[in-house]
Coordinates of C-alpha atoms in Angstrom, one line a residue:
M1 CA 48.1 21.9 46.4
T2 CA 45.3 24.4 46.2
R3 CA 41.9 22.8 46.3
P4 CA 39.6 23.6 43.4
T5 CA 37.0 26.3 44.1
H6 CA 33.3 25.5 44.1
R7 CA 32.9 27.7 41.0
F8 CA 35.6 25.8 39.2
R9 CA 34.1 22.4 40.1
I10 CA 30.8 23.6 38.6
A11 CA 32.4 24.7 35.4
V12 CA 34.3 21.4 35.0
G13 CA 31.1 19.5 35.7
A14 CA 29.2 21.5 33.1
L15 CA 31.9 20.8 30.5
V16 CA 31.9 17.1 31.2
F17 CA 28.1 17.0 30.9
F18 CA 28.2 18.9 27.7
T19 CA 30.8 16.6 26.2
V20 CA 28.9 13.5 27.2
M21 CA 25.7 14.9 25.7
V22 CA 27.4 15.8 22.4
F23 CA 28.9 12.3 22.0
A24 CA 25.6 10.7 23.1
G25 CA 23.8 12.8 20.4
C26 CA 26.3 11.6 17.8
G27 CA 25.7 8.1 18.9
D28 CA 22.0 8.5 18.5
D29 CA 22.4 9.8 14.9
T30 CA 24.6 6.8 14.0
S31 CA 22.3 4.2 15.5
S32 CA 19.3 5.8 13.8
A33 CA 21.0 5.5 10.4
D34 CA 21.9 1.9 11.1
E35 CA 18.4 0.8 12.2
P36 CA 16.4 -1.3 9.7
V37 CA 13.9 0.4 7.4
S38 CA 10.5 -0.9 8.4
L39 CA 7.7 -1.3 5.9
V40 CA 4.1 -2.4 6.5
Y41 CA 1.8 -4.0 3.9
V42 CA -1.6 -5.6 3.6
S43 CA -2.0 -8.9 1.7
W44 CA -3.3 -7.3 -1.5
T45 CA -1.3 -8.3 -4.6
E46 CA -0.1 -4.9 -5.5
G47 CA 0.9 -4.1 -2.0
I48 CA 2.8 -7.4 -1.6
A49 CA 4.5 -6.8 -4.9
M50 CA 5.5 -3.1 -4.4
T51 CA 6.7 -3.6 -0.9
H52 CA 8.9 -6.6 -1.7
V53 CA 10.4 -4.8 -4.7
L54 CA 11.1 -1.8 -2.5
Q55 CA 12.7 -4.0 0.1
A56 CA 15.0 -5.5 -2.5
V57 CA 16.0 -2.1 -3.9
I58 CA 16.8 -0.8 -0.4
E59 CA 18.8 -3.9 0.6
D60 CA 20.7 -4.4 -2.7
S61 CA 21.2 -0.8 -3.9
L62 CA 21.3 1.1 -0.7
D63 CA 22.9 -1.7 1.5
R64 CA 20.4 -1.2 4.3
E65 CA 18.4 -3.8 6.2
V66 CA 14.6 -3.9 5.8
E67 CA 12.0 -5.3 8.1
L68 CA 8.5 -6.1 6.8
T69 CA 5.3 -6.3 8.8
Q70 CA 2.0 -7.7 7.4
A71 CA -1.0 -5.8 8.7
G72 CA -4.5 -7.4 8.9
G73 CA -6.0 -4.5 7.0
A74 CA -5.6 -0.9 5.9
A75 CA -6.7 0.5 9.3
M76 CA -3.9 -1.4 11.0
A77 CA -1.4 -0.2 8.4
F78 CA -2.4 3.5 8.7
S79 CA -2.3 3.2 12.5
A80 CA 1.2 1.6 12.5
V81 CA 2.5 4.5 10.4
A82 CA 0.8 7.2 12.4
E83 CA 2.1 5.8 15.7
G84 CA 5.6 5.6 14.3
D85 CA 5.7 1.8 14.7
V86 CA 6.8 1.4 11.1
D87 CA 8.5 3.8 8.6
A88 CA 6.2 3.6 5.6
F89 CA 3.2 2.2 3.8
V90 CA 3.1 2.4 0.0
D91 CA -0.4 1.1 -0.7
A92 CA -2.8 3.8 0.4
W93 CA -5.8 4.3 -2.0
L94 CA -6.8 7.9 -2.0
P95 CA -8.8 10.0 -1.8
V96 CA -11.9 7.7 -1.7
T97 CA -11.2 4.1 -0.7
H98 CA -9.0 5.0 2.3
G99 CA -10.4 8.5 2.7
P100 CA -11.9 7.9 6.2
L101 CA -8.6 6.5 7.4
W102 CA -6.8 9.5 5.9
D103 CA -9.2 11.8 7.7
E104 CA -8.5 10.1 11.0
Y105 CA -4.7 9.9 10.7
S106 CA -3.6 12.7 8.3
D107 CA -2.3 15.0 11.1
R108 CA 0.2 12.2 12.0
I109 CA 1.2 11.0 8.6
V110 CA 3.4 12.4 5.9
D111 CA 2.2 12.0 2.3
L112 CA 5.1 11.3 -0.1
G113 CA 3.0 11.4 -3.2
P114 CA 1.7 8.7 -5.6
V115 CA 3.3 5.5 -6.6
Y116 CA 0.6 4.7 -9.1
D117 CA -2.2 6.7 -10.8
S118 CA -5.7 6.0 -12.1
T119 CA -6.9 3.0 -10.0
T120 CA -10.5 1.7 -10.3
V121 CA -12.7 -0.3 -8.0
G122 CA -16.2 -1.8 -8.1
L123 CA -18.3 -4.9 -8.5
V124 CA -16.8 -7.4 -10.9
V125 CA -18.2 -10.4 -12.8
P126 CA -16.9 -12.9 -15.3
D127 CA -18.0 -11.8 -18.8
Y128 CA -20.5 -14.7 -19.1
V129 CA -22.6 -13.6 -16.2
E130 CA -26.0 -12.3 -17.4
A131 CA -25.9 -9.0 -15.7
E132 CA -24.8 -5.7 -17.2
S133 CA -25.7 -3.3 -14.4
V134 CA -25.8 -3.5 -10.6
T135 CA -29.6 -3.3 -10.8
D136 CA -29.6 -6.6 -12.6
L137 CA -28.4 -8.4 -9.5
A138 CA -31.9 -8.5 -8.0
D139 CA -32.8 -11.0 -10.7
L140 CA -29.8 -13.1 -9.9
R141 CA -30.1 -13.2 -6.2
E142 CA -31.0 -16.9 -6.0
D143 CA -28.4 -18.0 -8.5
L144 CA -25.7 -16.1 -6.5
G145 CA -26.9 -17.5 -3.2
G146 CA -27.4 -13.9 -2.0
E147 CA -23.7 -13.5 -1.7
I148 CA -21.1 -11.0 -3.1
I149 CA -17.5 -12.1 -2.3
G150 CA -15.6 -9.3 -0.6
I151 CA -12.1 -9.1 0.9
E152 CA -11.0 -8.8 4.5
S153 CA -13.5 -7.7 7.2
G154 CA -13.5 -4.0 7.7
A155 CA -12.2 -3.3 4.2
A156 CA -13.5 -0.1 2.6
I157 CA -14.7 -1.8 -0.6
N158 CA -16.9 -4.1 1.5
E159 CA -18.8 -1.2 3.0
Q160 CA -18.9 0.6 -0.3
T161 CA -20.6 -2.4 -1.9
R162 CA -23.2 -2.4 0.8
R163 CA -23.9 1.3 0.2
V164 CA -24.2 0.7 -3.6
L165 CA -26.7 -2.1 -3.1
E166 CA -28.7 0.1 -0.6
N167 CA -28.6 3.1 -3.0
N168 CA -30.1 0.9 -5.8
G169 CA -32.7 -0.6 -3.6
I170 CA -31.2 -4.1 -3.8
D171 CA -31.7 -6.2 -0.7
G172 CA -31.2 -9.9 0.3
F173 CA -27.4 -9.8 -0.3
S174 CA -24.6 -10.2 2.1
V175 CA -21.0 -9.2 1.5
V176 CA -18.8 -12.2 2.4
S177 CA -15.5 -11.2 4.1
S178 CA -12.6 -13.3 2.8
G179 CA -9.3 -11.9 1.5
D180 CA -7.6 -11.2 -1.8
A181 CA -6.4 -14.8 -2.2
A182 CA -9.7 -16.4 -1.0
M183 CA -11.7 -14.1 -3.3
V184 CA -9.7 -15.1 -6.3
T185 CA -10.0 -18.8 -5.4
A186 CA -13.8 -18.4 -5.3
L187 CA -13.7 -16.6 -8.6
Q188 CA -11.5 -19.4 -10.2
R189 CA -13.9 -22.1 -8.8
A190 CA -17.0 -20.3 -10.2
I191 CA -15.4 -19.8 -13.6
D192 CA -14.3 -23.4 -13.8
A193 CA -17.9 -24.5 -13.2
N194 CA -19.3 -21.7 -15.4
E195 CA -21.4 -20.5 -12.4
P196 CA -22.4 -16.8 -11.7
I197 CA -20.3 -14.9 -9.2
V198 CA -19.9 -11.3 -8.1
I199 CA -16.8 -10.1 -6.4
T200 CA -15.4 -6.8 -5.1
G201 CA -12.6 -6.0 -7.6
W202 CA -10.0 -3.4 -8.4
R203 CA -7.3 -2.5 -10.9
P204 CA -4.4 -2.9 -10.8
H205 CA -4.7 -6.7 -10.1
W206 CA -3.3 -9.7 -12.0
M207 CA -6.7 -11.3 -12.3
W208 CA -7.6 -9.0 -15.2
G209 CA -4.9 -10.5 -17.3
R210 CA -5.9 -14.1 -16.2
F211 CA -9.7 -14.0 -16.6
D212 CA -12.3 -12.4 -18.9
L213 CA -13.8 -9.9 -16.4
R214 CA -15.8 -6.7 -16.4
Y215 CA -17.2 -4.2 -14.0
L216 CA -21.0 -3.9 -13.5
D217 CA -22.4 -0.6 -14.7
G218 CA -23.4 1.7 -11.8
A219 CA -21.1 -0.1 -9.4
K220 CA -17.6 1.1 -10.4
T221 CA -15.3 4.0 -10.3
G222 CA -16.7 6.9 -12.3
D223 CA -20.3 5.6 -12.2
T224 CA -21.2 6.4 -8.6
D225 CA -20.2 8.8 -5.9
V226 CA -19.7 5.7 -3.6
F227 CA -16.7 4.6 -5.6
G228 CA -15.8 8.1 -6.7
E229 CA -13.4 9.0 -9.5
P230 CA -10.1 7.3 -10.4
E231 CA -7.7 7.3 -7.4
Q232 CA -4.0 7.2 -6.8
I233 CA -2.0 4.7 -4.7
R234 CA 0.1 6.9 -2.4
K235 CA 3.1 6.5 -0.2
L236 CA 2.7 7.3 3.5
L237 CA 5.6 8.0 6.0
R238 CA 5.7 8.1 9.8
P239 CA 5.6 11.5 11.4
K240 CA 9.3 12.0 12.1
G241 CA 10.4 10.0 9.0
R242 CA 11.5 13.1 7.0
D243 CA 14.0 14.0 9.8
E244 CA 15.1 10.5 10.9
L245 CA 15.2 8.3 7.8
P246 CA 18.5 8.2 5.9
E247 CA 18.5 10.6 3.0
D248 CA 18.9 8.0 0.3
V249 CA 16.0 5.9 1.6
L250 CA 13.7 9.0 1.8
R251 CA 14.7 10.1 -1.7
L252 CA 13.9 6.5 -3.0
L253 CA 10.5 6.6 -1.3
K254 CA 9.7 9.9 -2.9
R255 CA 10.8 8.9 -6.4
M256 CA 9.3 5.4 -6.5
H257 CA 6.6 5.5 -9.2
L258 CA 5.1 2.9 -11.6
G259 CA 3.4 3.5 -14.9
E260 CA 0.5 1.3 -16.2
S261 CA 2.7 -1.1 -18.2
E262 CA 5.2 -1.4 -15.3
M263 CA 2.4 -2.1 -12.8
E264 CA 0.9 -4.8 -15.1
S265 CA 4.2 -6.5 -15.4
L266 CA 4.6 -6.4 -11.7
M267 CA 1.2 -7.9 -11.1
T268 CA 1.9 -10.7 -13.6
A269 CA 5.3 -11.4 -11.9
F270 CA 3.6 -11.7 -8.4
R271 CA 0.7 -13.9 -9.4
P272 CA 0.2 -16.6 -6.7
G273 CA 2.3 -19.7 -7.2
K274 CA 5.2 -17.7 -8.8
G275 CA 7.6 -18.7 -6.1
D276 CA 9.6 -16.9 -3.4
L277 CA 8.6 -13.3 -3.0
Q278 CA 12.1 -11.9 -2.6
A279 CA 13.4 -13.9 -5.6
T280 CA 10.4 -12.7 -7.6
A281 CA 11.1 -9.1 -6.6
R282 CA 14.8 -9.4 -7.7
R283 CA 13.8 -10.9 -11.0
W284 CA 11.5 -8.0 -11.7
I285 CA 14.2 -5.5 -10.8
E286 CA 16.6 -7.3 -13.2
N287 CA 14.1 -7.0 -16.0
H288 CA 13.4 -3.3 -15.3
P289 CA 16.8 -1.7 -14.7
A290 CA 15.7 1.7 -16.2
V291 CA 12.7 2.0 -13.9
V292 CA 14.8 1.3 -10.8
A293 CA 17.6 3.6 -11.9
E294 CA 15.0 6.4 -12.1
W295 CA 14.0 5.7 -8.6
L296 CA 17.6 5.8 -7.4
S297 CA 18.3 9.1 -9.2
H298 CA 19.6 11.9 -6.9
E299 CA 17.2 14.4 -8.5
E300 CA 14.1 15.7 -6.7
P301 CA 11.0 13.8 -7.8
P302 CA 9.0 15.7 -10.5
G303 CA 5.4 16.8 -9.9
D304 CA 3.4 15.7 -6.9
S305 CA 5.6 14.6 -4.0
G306 CA 3.1 14.8 -1.3
N307 CA 2.7 17.2 1.6

C-alpha cells in the first residue's frame, strides 16, 4: 500500500481540525442557550417585585431556568452587569439617582429602555410633622435627634440628602444608613408613637398606600437640581447579552414595561409580610394576564428601547 504523502496528511489533519471546531462551536451555542438566565437586584421593594415577576415569566412562559443574585447596593449591581457576571438588572434609576454609576459603566452596559416612567425621590415625612419645607428642619433638629433615616450605605439618595441640607445651610444632621425594610420599620414606629421623623423616600413604593406621607418642599424631584426631574427605571444588560441571550428572553426584557396602576398593584402585592416571593409573583401574573401577554408579544417594543 502506498503511504500517504506529507501534503495529504496535512490536508486530512486540517479537515479533522475544521470538523472538530465546527461541532465545538455548535456545542457552545447549545450550552449558551441552556444556561440559566441570571438577574441581579437590590433589596428595594420595586426591584424585588419586578425581578421576581420577571423570573416567574421566564420560568413559566419561556421554560428557562433563572438564577437570582441579591446585591448589597446599586454599585454592586451595575458592576455585576458590566463585568458580565449577571445578565440583567431591571432597577436602574436614571438619569439622576444612578447617574454617576451610569457614567462609570455605560461603555460596558447595554440600555434596554425603561420599565417604568416618572419616578420621584426626596425627603419624606408623615403628614402630621410640623415641617412644610426642608428649611423647617432646622427648627426640628432636637425633636428629630439630629437624624434623617436613609437607606443602605453608599446609596445615591443618602448623598443627595446631605447635599440638599448643605445647600440650604442646615447643619447638625446625620443621614443614618439602614435599608429599605429598616427605614420603613423606623417610619412605622414613629407613626405609631406620633413622633416626628424624616426619611429618604421615593415613588413607586408601597408605603405611600399604607401611610399618609408627603415630600418636603425644596427636597424632592422637580424642586432642586440635586434630585433633578422625574426619572425612569431602566433595564440594563451585560455587554454581550444581545448576542448571547436567547432571542425570546431578550425580547421579553425589551418589552417589559409597567404603567402607574400596574406598578402600584405590584407594590401592594409585594408589601412585607405578604408571603413567599415567588408565589406572590405568580399571583400577580395571574391577576394581570394582559400585561404579561404584552411583554411576551413577538412584536418589537414601541418607543424607547435603549441604546
